[in-house]
Amino acid sequence: MKSMDVVELVFFAVATFFVLGGGVFTVAARNPIRSAMGLLTSIVGVAGMYLLLSAEFLAAIQILVYAGAVVILFIFVIMLLGPSAMSERDTKTAISRYLAAGVFLASAGTALVLLARMAGAATKFAPAPAGFGHIEAIGHELFTGDLTPFELSGALLLVAVVGAVAVARGKQIDPTLHPQAPDAGPNALPKESAK
Amino acid sequence: MTSIPLEYYLIVAAALFLVGTVGFLLRRNLLVLLMSIELMLNSVNLTLVAYNRVHTESHAGQIFTFFVIAIAAAEAAVGLAIVLAFFRVRKTVRSDEADLLRN
Amino acid sequence: MEALKSQFPAANFSLLAVVLLLPLLGAFVNGIFGKRLGKQGVRLMALSAIGGSFLASLLTFLMLPRGEAAEEGGHLAWNAWHWFTITGKMQQAIPIDVSFAIDGLNATMMLVVTGVGFLIHLYSSEYMWKDEGYHRFFAYLNLFCFSMLVLIMADNLALLFVGWEGVGMCSYLLIGFWFGETKNASAGRKAFIVNRIGDFGLLVAMSMLVYYLGTLRFSSIDLAATNLSVPVKIWPIGNLSADTLPSFVAAVILPKEPVMVYASTLVGLALFLGCAGKSAQLPLYIWLPDAMAGPTPVSALIHAATMVTAGVYLVARMGAVFILSPAAMATVAVVGAATALFAASIGLFQHDLKKVLAYSTVSQLGFMFIGVGMGAFASGFFHVFTHAFFKACLFLGAGSVIHAMHVRIHDTDKSQDMRNMGGLRKYLPITHATFLISCLSIAGVPPLAGFWSKDEILWKAFSNEIAAPRTVNGLVPWAWPTWLGVAIYWVGIVAATMTAFYMFRAYFLTFHGDFKGWTIVRGWTDPHAGHGHDDHHDAPHDDVKGDGPEPHESPLAMTIPLMVLAAFALLAGFLNAELIHVAPLGHLLEGVFKADEVAVHERAAAHGKEMMMLVPGILAFVAGIGAAAYVYLQNKGAQETAFAKSFPRLYKLIYDKWRIDELYEATVIGMVDALADIFQMADTWIVDGILAKLSAAIVGAAGTVLRAFQTGKVQAYSASMVIGLAGVGWFLVRPHAVTSIDDTKLKQTGEVVVSAAPGFGYSYNWAGPGLAPTSDFSATREITIPLQPGDKKDVVLQVKNAFNGVDTQTITVARPGKKAAAPTPGANPMDDLAPGGKVVIPGDKIPDLLRGLHQ
């Protein structure tokens, strides 16, 4: 075993620990802030694996978009909601969900065992060709063959931004339009709450 | 960087997906549900990139991952906006309070 | 004119599109945008549409071929588009086109429809002014004009039928125009349903014409009509015979000789059923008096001047068919005479002004049918023409009177009751003058229009004789007895006397004597002003004997049509005054009816009696008017009261219209009601009770079960999704050995190919006779197995997937046959089914059957 391989294996092990540990922490933590931190850890781990898989560009994107944008967004919302972001402990029973989780765990476990039994057929990677995963090669493909989906995803993001703003703002009462409207502020909550 | 076989990545991805799914099924905090979805998306991305490493003649897997990341970002934005709107109405982020569809 | 002729050649006379489409446009605009246009806009649209149509019709009339060309049957034709094609009995294609042909007959009709139509539009634009449904009214009225024009301009029966139904629909819509009242709505329904019976006849006639002649075009029917002279067996129908029926039934219902009639008689009678429905003849006349529930201008246009004469027009148009069947002609004439007399008798004692006019219309339609039934098509049609003027004028005059009565009396029935009128002469001078002219005209006073047309018809009834067509296949056609024409003549004279009597009764009651509606107080103003005409609420201040203002003459827009129509009622007779040999209209129609009138002759006995037979006609109106004047002008109706006193039951019977409606109520309608009750019971108990409730219960139970799963929680749904996903995953993880057998090469090479289904990461191991035994899995997906007839081989397939799971499948392939024996053609392939297996029947035309038995 070459020393390079050992480094790689260690790196992989650490990344796996980040990915799975972060994932479990995300799911298990009661405080959503902790969940967000777990998600961040998991995302960084995945980025490390991208590096191992010669996808340097994607690794950078992963850090930028996920860690830099999505997780920050989560944290903003959590802070906006304050203490009520933390949900109280479950008291109600939900057999169907535990059943589903159980079934899924069992079948996924079986799949993992079957995968492990394929050890003999383990697929070793060939050395990557020069420039594989580099920004130049990806950019070339992205802006030639996949230009249409690229533009469409741009449009999708725009729509999502507008939609997110529209949904998050909620129903607004323009005081200039309805001068005699009740004194509730622009972001007034609807009077009737279901509880 | 060739010593780790494909299956290792697949197993990690499967495990991560498992964690995400179980979280999605068992948690009731809408924020955590959204994060679980992000976990699942990440596991799928990992699979795509790993397979792309086998078939190096194009970057289809990586580009697909790129789009998935874009859509995940959009989904997170809209999803969080919905959580906020829901919180305004119900004063909670518990998913089982979202039962207006019931009967 | 020359320029127009080159623009619109006779064979492609597209000017007709203008005639047709203007009213349609008016109907569309008024119907869709009428409310936004405002009343002025609606009035302008409706009047200009029908006025433009009238001008185009006038142009068409002027451009008709004249002189010799007309005698040769020259006409203007326009084919709009090909509509559809049907197949005749000789498998020939019969095209049905949307095409129009104009000759003297329908050009005159076009002028009447658009001209009288325009006047009535003008009249109603004032009469209906205060009505809320102003735009709706004019949309319907324009649509009616369009449909009527389609009816008369069509060059084939199919297109005529479109117009026929169109006018029926508009009539329904307009009778029930004030549908708020049940009475009006049910009058509309009655008209529609009674017309349906007639339409059935028309449809049957069309089918028979297609069958026997292979055409629906009028010009072709004229040429081919003699093909209708074939005997048709009408009883026993179908395969009813002594063989198929029990003997005692057969003895009763089967005649010794089968009953045969000529096809022309059948077609003629079926056509006449349609005409009787549309033109309100016995026994289908009952809808027309009720149709007076519509606005008065509608009664004038549809139920007097145009639509109801469509039946007469159709008989005249189909003259070539009728002339072949003296029996059908006689039916038309006799029904016409009976209707003329019967309706006139009802008209004698009606109190409602519009009802009198309605029965008079029915009676006059009877006269028209006498004319066409006696083979005097031109005379019958001429009466249509003159009747349009004087009857429209009478109705509009009645409308003007009602308009005046509405100042104080708002109830429909009371405002139309002649017992509330009287002495209106001095208040409504124009209405009075025009009404009087029209009354004189309808009574037949020379030289007014009605005199010429009515006496022409009566003279033709007296003198005409229909020659029997030639005998075909030994079936002697029914011959026309000589006394029948004379009898119809005298019936007509009696009916004419009655007509004169009741028309002048109405005239004297309305315009002479003392006004009985209310006490006239000068300068009286209505404390409840603002009611429309024909508004039908029983306002509490309808105290008939109360005070009121002077009845006032109608505005100019209403009196101009009256004057124009009265002028025509006065003078139109000279268009066809055969007696004094001034007959431009007659010459115009000669070309149209030339062929039909070949079979019509003047009876030798009647020759030269023309002037003599005029005398009873003149005596008729003298007697009628004289009697009416004596009773109602001189004695203020004393004799009528005396008659009602001495024969109360007869008087009541006539007043109740001979209780024909009640008779129908008791027979036909009662039967239908009973049937409906039965069906309703079936509906309640079977359809609702068993079908609906049972299926609802089943669905409801299923819903109760399924509802349990609909928790409304997204996570629960995703949980069920995950469970399903796990199932799919399990299926994918397991290997599946599935084979398919290809035996298309079996006949040539004696080999079959067995192949296994592909799968992710699959490898295969085959074992069987003729195969090298091996324990290795390889990528070989197909093997080839040689087979001789009678062979049977077992093949074992093992499939391993990427997860080292293994599935095993045994296939038995067999080839039937007895060692190279030829297979029996047509043998049931199931006969030699190998025992205990699923059958795979390969290919389709392979005699050697092969079975793969999956074990």
PDB file of N, CA and C in Angstrom, chain B residues 21 24-25 27-28 33 95-96 98-99 101-103, chain C residues 707 710-715 717-719 722 725 760:
ATOM      1  N   THR B  21     -33.884  10.222   4.732  1.00  0.00           N
ATOM      2  CA  THR B  21     -35.262   9.723   4.654  1.00  0.00           C
ATOM      3  C   THR B  21     -35.837   9.506   6.039  1.00  0.00           C
ATOM      4  N   PHE B  24     -36.714  12.696   7.505  1.00  0.00           N
ATOM      5  CA  PHE B  24     -37.897  13.281   6.904  1.00  0.00           C
ATOM      6  C   PHE B  24     -39.160  12.615   7.439  1.00  0.00           C
ATOM      7  N   LEU B  25     -39.053  11.305   7.652  1.00  0.00           N
ATOM      8  CA  LEU B  25     -40.250  10.594   8.095  1.00  0.00           C
ATOM      9  C   LEU B  25     -40.531  10.837   9.567  1.00  0.00           C
ATOM     10  N   ARG B  27     -39.109  13.319  11.878  1.00  0.00           N
ATOM     11  CA  ARG B  27     -39.120  14.634  12.501  1.00  0.00           C
ATOM     12  C   ARG B  27     -40.393  15.393  12.143  1.00  0.00           C
ATOM     13  N   ARG B  28     -40.753  16.349  13.024  1.00  0.00           N
ATOM     14  CA  ARG B  28     -41.957  17.151  12.743  1.00  0.00           C
ATOM     15  C   ARG B  28     -41.654  18.627  12.657  1.00  0.00           C
ATOM     16  N   LEU B  33     -37.223  19.116   8.371  1.00  0.00           N
ATOM     17  CA  LEU B  33     -37.673  18.372   7.184  1.00  0.00           C
ATOM     18  C   LEU B  33     -36.975  18.909   5.949  1.00  0.00           C
ATOM     19  N   SER B  95     -45.027  20.170  11.508  1.00  0.00           N
ATOM     20  CA  SER B  95     -45.621  19.766  10.232  1.00  0.00           C
ATOM     21  C   SER B  95     -47.020  19.193  10.426  1.00  0.00           C
ATOM     22  N   ASP B  96     -47.294  18.556  11.590  1.00  0.00           N
ATOM     23  CA  ASP B  96     -48.614  17.946  11.725  1.00  0.00           C
ATOM     24  C   ASP B  96     -49.688  18.970  12.055  1.00  0.00           C
ATOM     25  N   ALA B  98     -50.080  21.280   9.887  1.00  0.00           N
ATOM     26  CA  ALA B  98     -50.501  21.621   8.515  1.00  0.00           C
ATOM     27  C   ALA B  98     -51.480  20.572   8.030  1.00  0.00           C
ATOM     28  N   ASP B  99     -52.700  20.635   8.568  1.00  0.00           N
ATOM     29  CA  ASP B  99     -53.661  19.572   8.232  1.00  0.00           C
ATOM     30  C   ASP B  99     -54.958  20.141   7.695  1.00  0.00           C
ATOM     31  N   LEU B 101     -55.867  20.151   4.766  1.00  0.00           N
ATOM     32  CA  LEU B 101     -56.368  19.273   3.705  1.00  0.00           C
ATOM     33  C   LEU B 101     -57.200  18.138   4.255  1.00  0.00           C
ATOM     34  N   ARG B 102     -57.073  17.935   5.570  1.00  0.00           N
ATOM     35  CA  ARG B 102     -57.745  16.770   6.126  1.00  0.00           C
ATOM     36  C   ARG B 102     -59.259  16.964   6.092  1.00  0.00           C
ATOM     37  N   ASN B 103     -59.931  16.032   5.454  1.00  0.00           N
ATOM     38  CA  ASN B 103     -61.398  16.040   5.347  1.00  0.00           C
ATOM     39  C   ASN B 103     -61.945  17.409   4.957  1.00  0.00           C
TER      40      ASN B 103
ATOM     41  N   ARG C 707     -61.196   6.707   3.017  1.00  0.00           N
ATOM     42  CA  ARG C 707     -61.042   7.962   3.718  1.00  0.00           C
ATOM     43  C   ARG C 707     -60.056   7.827   4.880  1.00  0.00           C
ATOM     44  N   GLN C 710     -56.719   8.990   4.099  1.00  0.00           N
ATOM     45  CA  GLN C 710     -56.520  10.396   3.741  1.00  0.00           C
ATOM     46  C   GLN C 710     -56.413  11.215   5.014  1.00  0.00           C
ATOM     47  N   THR C 711     -55.231  11.208   5.624  1.00  0.00           N
ATOM     48  CA  THR C 711     -55.070  11.915   6.875  1.00  0.00           C
ATOM     49  C   THR C 711     -54.855  13.388   6.658  1.00  0.00           C
ATOM     50  N   GLY C 712     -54.520  13.787   5.414  1.00  0.00           N
ATOM     51  CA  GLY C 712     -54.241  15.182   5.157  1.00  0.00           C
ATOM     52  C   GLY C 712     -52.855  15.590   5.588  1.00  0.00           C
ATOM     53  N   LYS C 713     -52.033  14.639   6.043  1.00  0.00           N
ATOM     54  CA  LYS C 713     -50.680  14.981   6.468  1.00  0.00           C
ATOM     55  C   LYS C 713     -49.687  14.534   5.422  1.00  0.00           C
ATOM     56  N   VAL C 714     -48.869  15.463   4.996  1.00  0.00           N
ATOM     57  CA  VAL C 714     -47.957  15.167   3.902  1.00  0.00           C
ATOM     58  C   VAL C 714     -47.002  14.053   4.286  1.00  0.00           C
ATOM     59  N   GLN C 715     -46.602  14.055   5.535  1.00  0.00           N
ATOM     60  CA  GLN C 715     -45.618  13.026   5.924  1.00  0.00           C
ATOM     61  C   GLN C 715     -46.197  11.628   5.879  1.00  0.00           C
ATOM     62  N   TYR C 717     -48.412  10.658   3.755  1.00  0.00           N
ATOM     63  CA  TYR C 717     -48.387  10.276   2.335  1.00  0.00           C
ATOM     64  C   TYR C 717     -46.995   9.859   1.917  1.00  0.00           C
ATOM     65  N   SER C 718     -45.999  10.604   2.354  1.00  0.00           N
ATOM     66  CA  SER C 718     -44.640  10.240   1.943  1.00  0.00           C
ATOM     67  C   SER C 718     -44.242   8.908   2.561  1.00  0.00           C
ATOM     68  N   ALA C 719     -44.785   8.598   3.735  1.00  0.00           N
ATOM     69  CA  ALA C 719     -44.487   7.299   4.341  1.00  0.00           C
ATOM     70  C   ALA C 719     -45.007   6.174   3.461  1.00  0.00           C
ATOM     71  N   VAL C 722     -42.815   5.732   0.563  1.00  0.00           N
ATOM     72  CA  VAL C 722     -41.556   5.051   0.878  1.00  0.00           C
ATOM     73  C   VAL C 722     -41.759   3.547   0.933  1.00  0.00           C
ATOM     74  N   LEU C 725     -41.937   2.294  -2.474  1.00  0.00           N
ATOM     75  CA  LEU C 725     -40.594   2.346  -3.067  1.00  0.00           C
ATOM     76  C   LEU C 725     -39.756   1.148  -2.627  1.00  0.00           C
ATOM     77  N   PHE C 760     -30.287  -5.921 -15.184  1.00  0.00           N
ATOM     78  CA  PHE C 760     -29.079  -5.248 -14.729  1.00  0.00           C
ATOM     79  C   PHE C 760     -28.145  -6.247 -14.054  1.00  0.00           C
TER      80      PHE C 760
END
